[in-house]
Amino acid sequence: MTYTLQPITQEQAEEIAYNWHYDGKYAFYDMEADEEDLAEFLDNNKRNNSIYAVTEKKQLIGFFSIYQEENNTINIGLGLRPDLTGQGNGYTFLTTGINYIKERYSPAFISLAVATFNTRAIK
């Protein structure tokens, strides 16, 4: 699999925000579940080139949010298209994003917060 990261377009942001819905407890990650996060995700000025679409063969498969913090730390968030979750795609998806961040930002640290119930992501 070859993934490509590039700044997310408005069309891609809207696709994720309104059409990506996760099953069961993972619905916690639906963009529409948090109005404040939804508004920020959809506002190009608030995104400020910090959210990247991940594509494979020109198909949207996920996104990374990349925020520079103090102490040369990058804080990331990410989402994989719902129909691709639980199939072993997470490791390649995550390492692709991390490699992109290392090459572009050369951070001392990369941090990611994961909900404690999300055993798939923790794995």
Coordinates of C-alpha atoms in Angstrom, one line a residue:
M1 CA 0.0 0.0 0.0
T2 CA 1.2 3.4 -0.9
Y3 CA -0.3 6.3 1.1
T4 CA 0.0 9.9 0.2
L5 CA -0.5 12.8 2.6
Q6 CA -1.4 16.3 1.5
P7 CA -3.4 19.2 3.0
I8 CA -7.0 18.3 3.2
T9 CA -9.5 19.9 0.8
Q10 CA -12.8 21.3 1.9
E11 CA -14.6 18.5 0.0
Q12 CA -12.5 15.9 1.8
A13 CA -13.2 17.5 5.2
E14 CA -16.9 17.5 4.5
E15 CA -16.8 13.9 3.3
I16 CA -15.2 12.8 6.6
A17 CA -17.3 15.0 8.8
Y18 CA -20.7 14.1 7.4
N19 CA -20.3 10.6 6.0
W20 CA -17.8 8.7 8.1
H21 CA -19.7 7.0 10.9
Y22 CA -18.1 4.3 13.2
D23 CA -20.0 1.4 14.8
G24 CA -20.8 0.9 18.4
K25 CA -18.5 2.5 21.0
Y26 CA -16.3 3.8 18.2
A27 CA -19.1 6.3 17.3
F28 CA -17.2 8.4 19.9
Y29 CA -15.0 9.4 16.9
D30 CA -17.7 10.6 14.6
M31 CA -17.0 14.2 13.8
E32 CA -20.7 15.1 14.3
A33 CA -20.5 13.8 17.9
D34 CA -18.7 17.0 19.0
E35 CA -19.9 20.3 17.6
E36 CA -16.8 22.2 18.5
D37 CA -14.5 19.7 16.9
L38 CA -16.8 19.5 13.8
A39 CA -16.8 23.3 13.4
E40 CA -13.0 23.4 13.7
F41 CA -12.5 20.5 11.2
L42 CA -14.8 22.2 8.6
D43 CA -13.3 25.7 9.0
N44 CA -10.4 26.1 6.6
N45 CA -9.0 29.0 8.6
K46 CA -9.1 27.0 11.8
R47 CA -7.5 24.0 10.1
N48 CA -4.7 26.2 9.0
N49 CA -3.0 23.5 7.0
S50 CA -2.8 21.3 10.1
I51 CA -5.0 18.5 8.8
Y52 CA -3.8 16.2 6.0
A53 CA -5.8 13.9 3.9
V54 CA -4.4 10.4 3.4
T55 CA -5.1 8.8 0.0
E56 CA -4.3 5.6 -1.7
K57 CA -4.7 5.5 -5.4
K58 CA -6.5 8.8 -5.2
Q59 CA -9.1 7.4 -2.8
L60 CA -9.6 9.1 0.6
I61 CA -8.7 6.6 3.3
G62 CA -7.9 8.7 6.3
F63 CA -6.6 11.9 7.8
F64 CA -3.9 13.1 10.2
S65 CA -4.1 16.2 12.3
I66 CA -0.6 17.6 13.0
Y67 CA -0.1 20.3 15.7
Q68 CA 3.2 21.7 16.7
E69 CA 3.5 22.1 20.4
E70 CA 6.3 23.4 22.7
N71 CA 9.5 21.5 23.3
N72 CA 9.7 20.4 19.6
T73 CA 6.7 18.1 20.1
I74 CA 4.1 17.2 17.5
N75 CA 0.7 16.2 18.8
I76 CA -1.2 14.1 16.3
G77 CA -4.8 12.9 15.8
L78 CA -5.9 10.5 13.1
G79 CA -8.8 8.8 11.6
L80 CA -9.0 5.8 9.2
R81 CA -12.1 5.4 7.0
P82 CA -14.6 3.3 9.0
D83 CA -14.8 0.5 6.5
L84 CA -11.0 0.1 6.7
T85 CA -10.9 -0.3 10.5
G86 CA -10.3 -3.6 12.3
Q87 CA -8.6 -5.1 9.3
G88 CA -4.9 -4.7 10.3
N89 CA -4.4 -1.4 8.3
G90 CA -3.7 0.7 11.3
Y91 CA 0.0 0.0 11.7
T92 CA 0.9 0.9 8.1
F93 CA -1.4 3.9 8.3
L94 CA 0.2 5.2 11.5
T95 CA 3.8 4.5 10.5
T96 CA 3.2 6.3 7.2
G97 CA 2.0 9.4 9.1
I98 CA 4.8 9.2 11.6
N99 CA 7.4 9.0 8.8
Y100 CA 5.9 12.0 7.1
I101 CA 6.0 14.0 10.3
K102 CA 9.7 13.0 11.0
E103 CA 10.7 14.0 7.5
R104 CA 8.9 17.3 7.5
Y105 CA 9.2 18.5 11.0
S106 CA 12.1 16.5 12.7
P107 CA 10.4 16.6 16.1
A108 CA 11.9 15.5 19.3
F109 CA 8.6 13.9 20.3
I110 CA 5.4 12.8 18.7
S111 CA 2.4 12.4 21.0
L112 CA -1.0 10.7 20.4
A113 CA -3.9 10.5 22.9
V114 CA -6.1 7.4 22.6
A115 CA -9.3 6.7 24.4
T116 CA -8.8 3.9 26.9
F117 CA -11.6 1.8 25.4
N118 CA -10.0 1.9 21.9
T119 CA -8.1 -1.4 22.1
R120 CA -7.7 -1.5 18.4
A121 CA -5.7 1.7 18.4
I122 CA -3.7 0.8 21.5
K123 CA -2.7 -2.5 19.9

